[in-house]
Coordinates of N, CA and C in Angstrom, one line a residue:
X1 N 36.8 -78.3 138.6 CA 35.5 -78.4 139.3 C 34.4 -78.9 138.4
X2 N 33.7 -79.9 138.9 CA 32.6 -80.4 138.0 C 31.4 -79.5 138.0
X3 N 30.7 -79.5 136.9 CA 29.5 -78.6 136.8 C 28.2 -79.3 137.3
X4 N 27.3 -78.5 137.8 CA 26.0 -79.1 138.2 C 25.2 -79.3 137.0
X5 N 24.1 -80.1 137.2 CA 23.2 -80.3 136.1 C 22.6 -79.0 135.5
X6 N 22.2 -78.1 136.4 CA 21.7 -76.8 136.0 C 22.7 -76.0 135.2
X7 N 24.0 -76.1 135.6 CA 25.0 -75.4 134.8 C 25.3 -76.0 133.4
X8 N 25.2 -77.3 133.4 CA 25.4 -78.0 132.1 C 24.2 -77.7 131.2
X9 N 23.0 -77.7 131.6 CA 21.8 -77.3 130.8 C 21.9 -75.9 130.3
X10 N 22.4 -75.0 131.2 CA 22.5 -73.6 130.8 C 23.6 -73.4 129.7
X11 N 24.7 -74.1 129.8 CA 25.8 -74.0 128.9 C 25.3 -74.6 127.5
X12 N 24.6 -75.7 127.5 CA 24.1 -76.3 126.3 C 23.1 -75.3 125.6
X13 N 22.2 -74.7 126.4 CA 21.2 -73.8 125.9 C 21.9 -72.6 125.2
X14 N 22.9 -72.1 125.8 CA 23.6 -70.9 125.3 C 24.3 -71.2 124.0
X15 N 24.9 -72.4 123.9 CA 25.5 -72.9 122.7 C 24.5 -72.9 121.6
X16 N 23.4 -73.5 121.8 CA 22.4 -73.6 120.8 C 21.9 -72.2 120.4
X17 N 21.7 -71.3 121.3 CA 21.2 -70.0 121.0 C 22.3 -69.2 120.2
X18 N 23.5 -69.5 120.5 CA 24.6 -68.8 119.8 C 24.6 -69.2 118.3
X19 N 24.5 -70.5 118.1 CA 24.5 -71.1 116.7 C 23.3 -70.5 116.0
X20 N 22.1 -70.5 116.6 CA 20.9 -70.0 116.0 C 21.0 -68.5 115.6
X21 N 21.6 -67.7 116.5 CA 21.7 -66.3 116.2 C 22.6 -66.1 115.0
X22 N 23.6 -66.9 114.8 CA 24.6 -66.7 113.7 C 24.0 -67.2 112.4
X23 N 23.0 -68.1 112.4 CA 22.6 -68.8 111.2 C 21.2 -68.4 110.8
X24 N 20.4 -67.8 111.7 CA 19.0 -67.5 111.4 C 18.9 -66.5 110.2
X25 N 18.0 -66.8 109.3 CA 17.8 -65.9 108.1 C 16.3 -65.4 108.1
X26 N 16.1 -64.1 108.3 CA 14.8 -63.6 108.2 C 14.1 -63.9 106.9
X27 N 12.9 -64.4 107.0 CA 12.1 -64.8 105.8 C 12.2 -66.3 105.6
X28 N 13.0 -67.0 106.3 CA 13.1 -68.4 106.2 C 12.0 -69.1 107.1
X29 N 11.6 -70.3 106.8 CA 10.7 -71.0 107.7 C 9.3 -71.2 107.1
X30 N 8.3 -71.3 108.0 CA 7.0 -71.7 107.6 C 6.2 -70.5 107.2
X31 N 5.1 -70.8 106.5 CA 4.2 -69.7 106.1 C 3.4 -69.1 107.2
X32 N 2.8 -67.9 107.1 CA 2.0 -67.3 108.1 C 0.8 -68.1 108.4
X33 N 0.2 -68.7 107.3 CA -1.0 -69.5 107.5 C -0.7 -70.7 108.5
X34 N 0.5 -71.3 108.3 CA 0.8 -72.4 109.2 C 1.1 -71.8 110.6
X35 N 1.9 -70.8 110.7 CA 2.3 -70.2 112.0 C 1.2 -69.8 112.9
X36 N 0.1 -69.3 112.3 CA -1.0 -68.8 113.1 C -2.1 -69.7 113.3
X37 N -2.1 -70.9 112.8 CA -3.2 -71.9 113.0 C -3.1 -72.5 114.4
X38 N -4.3 -72.7 114.9 CA -4.5 -73.4 116.2 C -5.5 -74.5 116.1
X39 N -5.0 -75.7 116.4 CA -5.9 -76.9 116.2 C -5.7 -77.8 117.4
X40 N -6.7 -78.7 117.6 CA -6.7 -79.7 118.6 C -7.0 -81.0 117.9
X41 N -6.2 -81.4 116.9 CA -6.4 -82.6 116.1 C -6.3 -83.8 117.0
X42 N -5.2 -83.9 117.8 CA -5.0 -85.0 118.6 C -5.8 -85.0 119.9
X43 N -6.5 -86.1 120.2 CA -7.3 -86.1 121.4 C -6.6 -86.9 122.5
X44 N -6.9 -86.6 123.8 CA -6.1 -87.3 124.8 C -7.1 -87.8 125.9
X45 N -6.6 -88.7 126.8 CA -7.5 -89.3 127.8 C -8.1 -88.3 128.7
X46 N -9.2 -88.7 129.3 CA -10.0 -87.8 130.2 C -9.3 -87.8 131.6
X47 N -8.2 -87.1 131.6 CA -7.5 -87.0 132.9 C -8.3 -86.2 133.9
X48 N -9.1 -85.3 133.5 CA -9.9 -84.5 134.5 C -10.8 -85.5 135.3
X49 N -11.5 -86.4 134.6 CA -12.4 -87.3 135.3 C -11.5 -88.2 136.3
X50 N -10.3 -88.6 135.8 CA -9.5 -89.5 136.6 C -8.9 -88.8 137.8
X51 N -8.6 -87.6 137.7 CA -7.8 -86.9 138.8 C -8.6 -86.0 139.7
X52 N -9.8 -85.6 139.3 CA -10.6 -84.7 140.1 C -10.8 -85.3 141.5
X53 N -10.7 -84.5 142.6 CA -10.6 -83.0 142.7 C -9.1 -82.5 142.6
X54 N -8.1 -83.4 142.4 CA -6.8 -82.9 142.3 C -6.6 -82.0 141.1
X55 N -5.8 -80.9 141.3 CA -5.5 -80.0 140.2 C -4.2 -80.4 139.5
X56 N -4.2 -80.4 138.2 CA -3.0 -80.6 137.4 C -3.0 -79.6 136.3
X57 N -1.8 -79.6 135.6 CA -1.7 -78.7 134.4 C -1.0 -79.5 133.3
X58 N -1.5 -79.3 132.1 CA -0.8 -79.9 130.9 C 0.4 -79.1 130.5
X59 N 1.5 -79.8 130.2 CA 2.7 -79.1 129.8 C 3.1 -79.8 128.5
X60 N 4.4 -79.6 128.1 CA 4.9 -80.3 126.9 C 4.3 -79.9 125.6
X61 N 4.4 -80.8 124.6 CA 3.9 -80.5 123.3 C 2.4 -80.3 123.2
X62 N 1.6 -81.0 124.0 CA 0.2 -80.8 124.0 C -0.2 -79.4 124.5
X63 N 0.5 -78.8 125.4 CA 0.3 -77.5 125.9 C 0.6 -76.4 124.8
X64 N 1.7 -76.7 124.1 CA 2.1 -75.6 123.1 C 1.1 -75.4 122.0
X65 N 0.2 -76.3 121.8 CA -0.7 -76.1 120.7 C -1.7 -74.9 120.9
X66 N -1.7 -74.5 122.2 CA -2.6 -73.3 122.5 C -1.8 -72.0 122.1
X67 N -0.5 -72.1 121.8 CA 0.3 -70.9 121.6 C 1.0 -70.9 120.2
X68 N 1.0 -72.1 119.5 CA 1.7 -72.2 118.3 C 1.0 -73.4 117.5
X69 N 1.4 -73.6 116.3 CA 0.8 -74.8 115.5 C 1.0 -76.1 116.3
X70 N 0.0 -76.9 116.2 CA 0.0 -78.2 116.9 C 1.1 -79.1 116.2
X71 N 1.8 -79.8 117.0 CA 2.7 -80.8 116.4 C 2.4 -82.2 117.0
X72 N 2.8 -83.2 116.2 CA 2.5 -84.6 116.7 C 3.4 -84.9 117.9
X73 N 2.9 -85.7 118.8 CA 3.6 -86.2 119.9 C 3.1 -87.5 120.4
X74 N 3.9 -88.3 121.0 CA 3.6 -89.7 121.4 C 2.9 -89.7 122.8
X75 N 3.0 -88.7 123.6 CA 2.4 -88.7 124.9 C 2.0 -87.3 125.3
X76 N 1.2 -87.3 126.4 CA 0.8 -86.0 127.1 C 1.5 -85.9 128.4
X77 N 2.1 -84.7 128.6 CA 2.8 -84.4 129.9 C 1.9 -83.6 130.8
X78 N 1.8 -84.1 132.0 CA 1.1 -83.2 133.0 C 2.0 -83.0 134.2
X79 N 1.7 -81.9 134.9 CA 2.5 -81.6 136.1 C 1.5 -81.6 137.3
X80 N 1.9 -82.0 138.4 CA 1.1 -82.1 139.6 C 2.0 -81.8 140.8
X81 N 1.4 -81.2 141.9 CA 2.2 -80.9 143.0 C 2.8 -82.2 143.7
X82 N 4.0 -82.1 144.1 CA 4.6 -83.3 144.7 C 3.8 -83.7 146.0
X83 N 3.2 -82.8 146.6 CA 2.4 -83.1 147.8 C 1.2 -83.9 147.5
X84 N 0.8 -83.9 146.3 CA -0.4 -84.7 145.9 C 0.0 -85.9 145.0
X85 N 1.3 -86.2 144.9 CA 1.7 -87.2 144.0 C 1.2 -88.6 144.3
X86 N 1.2 -89.0 145.6 CA 0.8 -90.3 146.0 C -0.7 -90.5 145.7
X87 N -1.5 -89.4 146.0 CA -2.9 -89.5 145.7 C -3.2 -89.6 144.2
X88 N -2.4 -88.8 143.4 CA -2.6 -88.9 141.9 C -2.3 -90.3 141.4
X89 N -1.2 -90.9 141.9 CA -0.9 -92.2 141.4 C -2.1 -93.2 141.8
X90 N -2.6 -93.1 143.0 CA -3.7 -93.9 143.4 C -4.9 -93.7 142.5
X91 N -5.3 -92.5 142.2 CA -6.4 -92.2 141.4 C -6.3 -92.7 139.9
X92 N -5.1 -92.5 139.4 CA -4.8 -93.0 138.0 C -5.0 -94.5 138.0
X93 N -4.4 -95.2 139.0 CA -4.6 -96.7 139.0 C -6.0 -97.1 139.1
X94 N -6.8 -96.4 139.9 CA -8.2 -96.7 140.1 C -9.0 -96.5 138.8
X95 N -8.5 -95.5 138.0 CA -9.2 -95.1 136.7 C -8.8 -96.0 135.6
X96 N -8.0 -97.0 135.8 CA -7.6 -97.9 134.8 C -6.3 -97.6 134.1
X97 N -5.6 -96.6 134.5 CA -4.3 -96.3 133.9 C -3.2 -97.3 134.5
X98 N -2.4 -97.8 133.6 CA -1.4 -98.8 133.9 C 0.0 -98.1 134.1
X99 N 0.6 -98.3 135.3 CA 1.9 -97.7 135.6 C 2.9 -98.4 134.8
X100 N 3.6 -97.7 133.9 CA 4.7 -98.3 133.1 C 6.1 -98.2 133.6
X101 N 6.2 -97.3 134.6 CA 7.5 -97.2 135.2 C 7.9 -95.7 135.5
X102 N 9.0 -95.6 136.2 CA 9.4 -94.2 136.6 C 10.6 -93.9 135.7
X103 N 10.5 -92.7 135.1 CA 11.6 -92.3 134.2 C 12.8 -91.7 135.0
X104 N 12.4 -91.0 136.1 CA 13.4 -90.4 136.9 C 12.7 -90.1 138.2
X105 N 13.5 -89.5 139.2 CA 12.8 -89.1 140.4 C 11.7 -88.1 140.2
X106 N 10.5 -88.4 140.6 CA 9.4 -87.4 140.4 C 8.8 -87.4 139.0
X107 N 9.1 -88.5 138.2 CA 8.5 -88.5 136.9 C 8.1 -90.0 136.6
X108 N 6.9 -90.2 136.2 CA 6.4 -91.5 135.9 C 5.6 -91.6 134.6
X109 N 5.5 -92.7 134.0 CA 4.8 -92.9 132.8 C 3.6 -93.9 133.0
X110 N 2.5 -93.5 132.4 CA 1.3 -94.4 132.6 C 0.7 -94.6 131.2
X111 N 0.0 -95.7 131.1 CA -0.7 -96.0 129.8 C -2.2 -95.9 130.1
X112 N -2.9 -95.1 129.4 CA -4.3 -94.9 129.6 C -5.1 -96.1 129.0
X113 N -6.4 -96.3 129.4 CA -7.2 -97.4 128.9 C -7.2 -97.4 127.4
X114 N -7.1 -96.2 126.7 CA -7.2 -96.2 125.3 C -5.8 -96.4 124.6
X115 N -4.8 -96.6 125.5 CA -3.5 -96.9 124.9 C -2.5 -95.7 124.9
X116 N -3.0 -94.5 125.1 CA -2.2 -93.3 125.0 C -1.3 -93.2 126.3
X117 N -0.1 -92.7 126.1 CA 0.8 -92.6 127.2 C 0.7 -91.2 127.9
X118 N 0.9 -91.2 129.2 CA 0.8 -90.1 130.0 C 2.0 -90.0 130.9
X119 N 2.8 -88.9 130.8 CA 3.9 -88.7 131.7 C 3.5 -87.7 132.8
X120 N 3.7 -88.1 134.0 CA 3.4 -87.3 135.2 C 4.6 -86.8 135.8
X121 N 4.7 -85.4 135.9 CA 5.9 -84.8 136.5 C 5.4 -84.2 137.8
X122 N 6.1 -84.6 138.9 CA 5.7 -84.1 140.3 C 6.6 -82.9 140.6
X123 N 6.0 -81.8 140.7 CA 6.8 -80.5 140.8 C 6.8 -80.0 142.3
X124 N 7.8 -79.2 142.6 CA 7.9 -78.7 144.0 C 8.4 -77.3 144.1
X125 N 8.9 -76.7 143.1 CA 9.4 -75.3 143.2 C 8.3 -74.3 143.6
X126 N 8.6 -73.2 144.2 CA 7.7 -72.3 144.9 C 6.6 -71.7 143.9
X127 N 7.0 -71.6 142.6 CA 6.0 -71.0 141.7 C 5.0 -71.9 141.1
X128 N 5.2 -73.2 141.3 CA 4.3 -74.2 140.7 C 2.9 -74.1 141.2
X129 N 2.6 -74.0 142.5 CA 1.2 -73.9 142.9 C 0.4 -72.8 142.2
X130 N 0.9 -71.7 142.0 CA 0.2 -70.6 141.3 C 0.1 -70.9 139.8
X131 N 1.1 -71.6 139.2 CA 1.0 -72.0 137.8 C -0.1 -73.0 137.6
X132 N -0.1 -74.0 138.4 CA -1.2 -75.1 138.3 C -2.5 -74.5 138.5
X133 N -2.7 -73.6 139.5 CA -3.9 -73.0 139.8 C -4.4 -72.1 138.6
X134 N -3.5 -71.4 138.0 CA -3.8 -70.5 136.8 C -4.3 -71.4 135.6
X135 N -3.7 -72.6 135.5 CA -4.1 -73.5 134.4 C -5.5 -73.9 134.4
X136 N -6.2 -73.8 135.6 CA -7.6 -74.3 135.7 C -8.5 -73.4 134.9
X137 N -8.2 -72.2 134.7 CA -9.0 -71.3 133.9 C -8.4 -71.0 132.5
X138 N -7.4 -71.8 132.1 CA -6.7 -71.7 130.8 C -6.9 -73.0 130.0
X139 N -8.1 -73.2 129.5 CA -8.4 -74.5 128.9 C -8.3 -74.5 127.4
X140 N -7.9 -75.6 126.8 CA -7.9 -75.7 125.3 C -9.3 -76.2 124.9
X141 N -9.4 -76.5 123.6 CA -10.7 -76.9 123.0 C -11.2 -78.2 123.5
X142 N -10.3 -79.0 124.0 CA -10.7 -80.3 124.6 C -11.0 -80.2 126.1
X143 N -10.8 -79.0 126.6 CA -11.1 -78.8 128.0 C -10.0 -79.0 129.0
X144 N -8.8 -79.3 128.5 CA -7.7 -79.6 129.3 C -7.1 -78.3 129.9
X145 N -6.7 -78.4 131.2 CA -6.1 -77.2 131.8 C -4.6 -77.0 131.4
X146 N -4.4 -76.0 130.6 CA -3.1 -75.8 130.0 C -2.2 -74.8 130.8
X147 N -1.0 -75.2 131.0 CA 0.0 -74.3 131.7 C 0.0 -73.0 131.0
X148 N -0.2 -71.9 131.7 CA -0.2 -70.6 131.1 C 1.2 -70.3 130.4
X149 N 1.1 -69.4 129.4 CA 2.3 -69.1 128.5 C 3.6 -68.9 129.3
X150 N 3.6 -68.0 130.2 CA 4.8 -67.6 130.9 C 5.4 -68.8 131.6
X151 N 4.6 -69.6 132.3 CA 5.2 -70.7 133.1 C 5.7 -71.8 132.1
X152 N 5.0 -72.0 131.0 CA 5.4 -73.0 130.0 C 6.8 -72.6 129.4
X153 N 7.0 -71.3 129.2 CA 8.2 -70.8 128.7 C 9.4 -71.1 129.7
X154 N 9.1 -70.7 130.9 CA 10.1 -71.0 132.0 C 10.5 -72.4 132.1
X155 N 9.4 -73.3 132.1 CA 9.7 -74.7 132.2 C 10.5 -75.3 131.1
X156 N 10.2 -74.9 129.8 CA 10.9 -75.4 128.7 C 12.3 -74.8 128.6
X157 N 12.5 -73.6 128.9 CA 13.8 -73.0 128.9 C 14.7 -73.7 129.9
X158 N 14.2 -74.0 131.1 CA 15.0 -74.6 132.1 C 15.3 -76.1 131.7
X159 N 14.4 -76.7 131.0 CA 14.7 -78.1 130.6 C 15.9 -78.2 129.7
X160 N 16.0 -77.2 128.8 CA 17.2 -77.1 127.9 C 17.2 -78.1 126.7
X161 N 16.0 -78.7 126.5 CA 16.0 -79.7 125.3 C 15.9 -78.9 124.0
X162 N 16.5 -79.4 122.9 CA 16.5 -78.7 121.7 C 15.1 -78.4 121.1
X163 N 14.2 -79.5 121.2 CA 12.9 -79.2 120.7 C 12.1 -78.2 121.6
X164 N 12.4 -78.3 122.9 CA 11.8 -77.3 123.8 C 12.2 -75.9 123.5
X165 N 13.4 -75.7 123.2 CA 13.9 -74.4 122.9 C 13.3 -73.9 121.6
X166 N 13.2 -74.8 120.6 CA 12.5 -74.4 119.3 C 11.1 -74.0 119.6
X167 N 10.4 -74.8 120.4 CA 9.0 -74.5 120.7 C 8.9 -73.1 121.4
X168 N 9.8 -72.9 122.3 CA 9.7 -71.7 123.1 C 9.9 -70.5 122.2
X169 N 10.9 -70.5 121.3 CA 11.1 -69.4 120.4 C 9.9 -69.2 119.5
X170 N 9.3 -70.2 119.0 CA 8.1 -70.0 118.2 C 6.9 -69.4 119.0
X171 N 6.7 -69.9 120.2 CA 5.7 -69.3 121.0 C 5.9 -67.9 121.3
X172 N 7.2 -67.5 121.7 CA 7.5 -66.1 122.0 C 7.4 -65.2 120.8
X173 N 7.7 -65.8 119.6 CA 7.7 -65.0 118.4 C 6.3 -64.5 118.1
X174 N 5.3 -65.3 118.5 CA 3.9 -64.9 118.2 C 3.2 -64.2 119.4
X175 N 3.9 -64.1 120.5 CA 3.2 -63.5 121.7 C 3.1 -62.0 121.5
X176 N 2.0 -61.4 122.0 CA 1.9 -60.0 122.0 C 2.6 -59.3 123.1
X177 N 2.6 -58.0 123.2 CA 3.4 -57.3 124.2 C 3.0 -57.6 125.6
X178 N 1.7 -57.8 125.8 CA 1.2 -58.1 127.1 C 1.7 -59.5 127.6
X179 N 1.6 -60.4 126.7 CA 2.1 -61.8 127.0 C 3.6 -61.8 127.3
X180 N 4.4 -61.0 126.5 CA 5.8 -60.9 126.7 C 6.1 -60.2 128.1
X181 N 5.3 -59.2 128.4 CA 5.5 -58.6 129.7 C 5.3 -59.5 130.9
X182 N 4.3 -60.4 130.7 CA 4.1 -61.4 131.8 C 5.3 -62.4 131.9
X183 N 5.8 -62.8 130.7 CA 6.9 -63.7 130.7 C 8.1 -63.0 131.4
X184 N 8.4 -61.8 131.0 CA 9.6 -61.1 131.6 C 9.4 -60.9 133.1
X185 N 8.2 -60.6 133.5 CA 8.0 -60.4 134.9 C 8.2 -61.7 135.7
X186 N 7.8 -62.8 135.2 CA 8.0 -64.1 135.8 C 9.5 -64.4 135.9
X187 N 10.2 -64.1 134.8 CA 11.7 -64.4 134.8 C 12.4 -63.5 135.8
X188 N 12.0 -62.2 135.8 CA 12.6 -61.3 136.8 C 12.4 -61.8 138.2
X189 N 11.3 -62.4 138.5 CA 11.0 -62.9 139.8 C 11.7 -64.2 140.1
X190 N 11.7 -65.1 139.2 CA 12.1 -66.5 139.4 C 13.4 -66.9 138.7
X191 N 13.8 -66.3 137.7 CA 14.9 -66.7 136.9 C 15.7 -65.5 136.3
X192 N 16.0 -64.5 137.1 CA 16.6 -63.3 136.5 C 17.9 -63.6 135.8
X193 N 18.6 -64.7 136.3 CA 19.9 -65.0 135.6 C 19.7 -65.6 134.2
X194 N 18.5 -65.9 133.8 CA 18.2 -66.4 132.5 C 17.6 -65.4 131.6
X195 N 17.5 -64.2 132.0 CA 16.8 -63.2 131.1 C 17.5 -63.0 129.8
X196 N 18.8 -63.1 129.8 CA 19.5 -62.9 128.5 C 19.1 -64.0 127.5
X197 N 19.0 -65.2 128.0 CA 18.6 -66.3 127.1 C 17.2 -66.1 126.6
X198 N 16.3 -65.6 127.5 CA 14.9 -65.4 127.2 C 14.9 -64.3 126.1
X199 N 15.6 -63.2 126.2 CA 15.6 -62.2 125.2 C 16.1 -62.7 123.8
X200 N 17.1 -63.6 123.9 CA 17.6 -64.2 122.6 C 16.5 -65.0 121.9
X201 N 15.7 -65.8 122.7 CA 14.6 -66.6 122.2 C 13.5 -65.7 121.6
X202 N 13.2 -64.6 122.3 CA 12.2 -63.7 121.8 C 12.7 -63.1 120.4
X203 N 13.9 -62.7 120.4 CA 14.5 -62.1 119.1 C 14.4 -63.1 118.0
X204 N 14.8 -64.4 118.3 CA 14.8 -65.4 117.2 C 13.3 -65.7 116.8
X205 N 12.4 -65.7 117.7 CA 11.0 -66.0 117.3 C 10.4 -64.8 116.5
X206 N 10.8 -63.6 116.9 CA 10.2 -62.4 116.2 C 10.8 -62.4 114.7
X207 N 12.0 -62.8 114.5 CA 12.6 -62.9 113.2 C 11.8 -63.8 112.3
X208 N 11.4 -64.9 112.8 CA 10.6 -65.9 112.0 C 9.2 -65.3 111.7
X209 N 8.6 -64.7 112.7 CA 7.2 -64.3 112.6 C 7.1 -62.9 111.8
X210 N 7.9 -62.0 112.2 CA 7.8 -60.6 111.5 C 8.1 -60.6 110.1
X211 N 9.0 -61.5 109.7 CA 9.4 -61.6 108.3 C 8.2 -62.1 107.4
X212 N 7.2 -62.6 108.0 CA 6.0 -63.2 107.3 C 4.9 -62.1 107.1
X213 N 5.0 -61.1 107.9 CA 3.9 -60.1 107.8 C 3.8 -59.4 106.5

């Protein structure tokens, strides 16, 4: 019997976590000064001006800099409700963004007037409206609406990409108990079958962080 895409991603994620649990060494990794720094060195296009009054949330590597050290990335990822996707595309085009193509169903790439790349993900799951709404009061130093911690963890874990799992572990390792409680509550409600993987990522993240204290 062939596996679904979701089952393949889950299997890949668990393989990576199993390898990490066997090999992780407390005390290895980056310094505390690096782990705790928060910067907004990279600047991004004024998507707020382009998309208002539509609501969107920043995800991906640009979002993670609110919860862990900033890392270099070639593009900015944003999520927007699938119900507003056509209007978002129209507004981006009117603001001078060039449509570079569709990466997959519900995902497109745009080039901003300053040359920066923007990936737009059109989302539809039931928890996304509250996630995007919550991002409006969760801004970074540039004023961008950042996907709140719990929703970003869920998004990255489900995507199953290696870099995303590494980011998730690092974010969880530095999260306080209130933040972890919010993550666990969201998983209990929306992804209870993935709680074991979540706890593994928390454990791996805490090993990196606590060993530096």
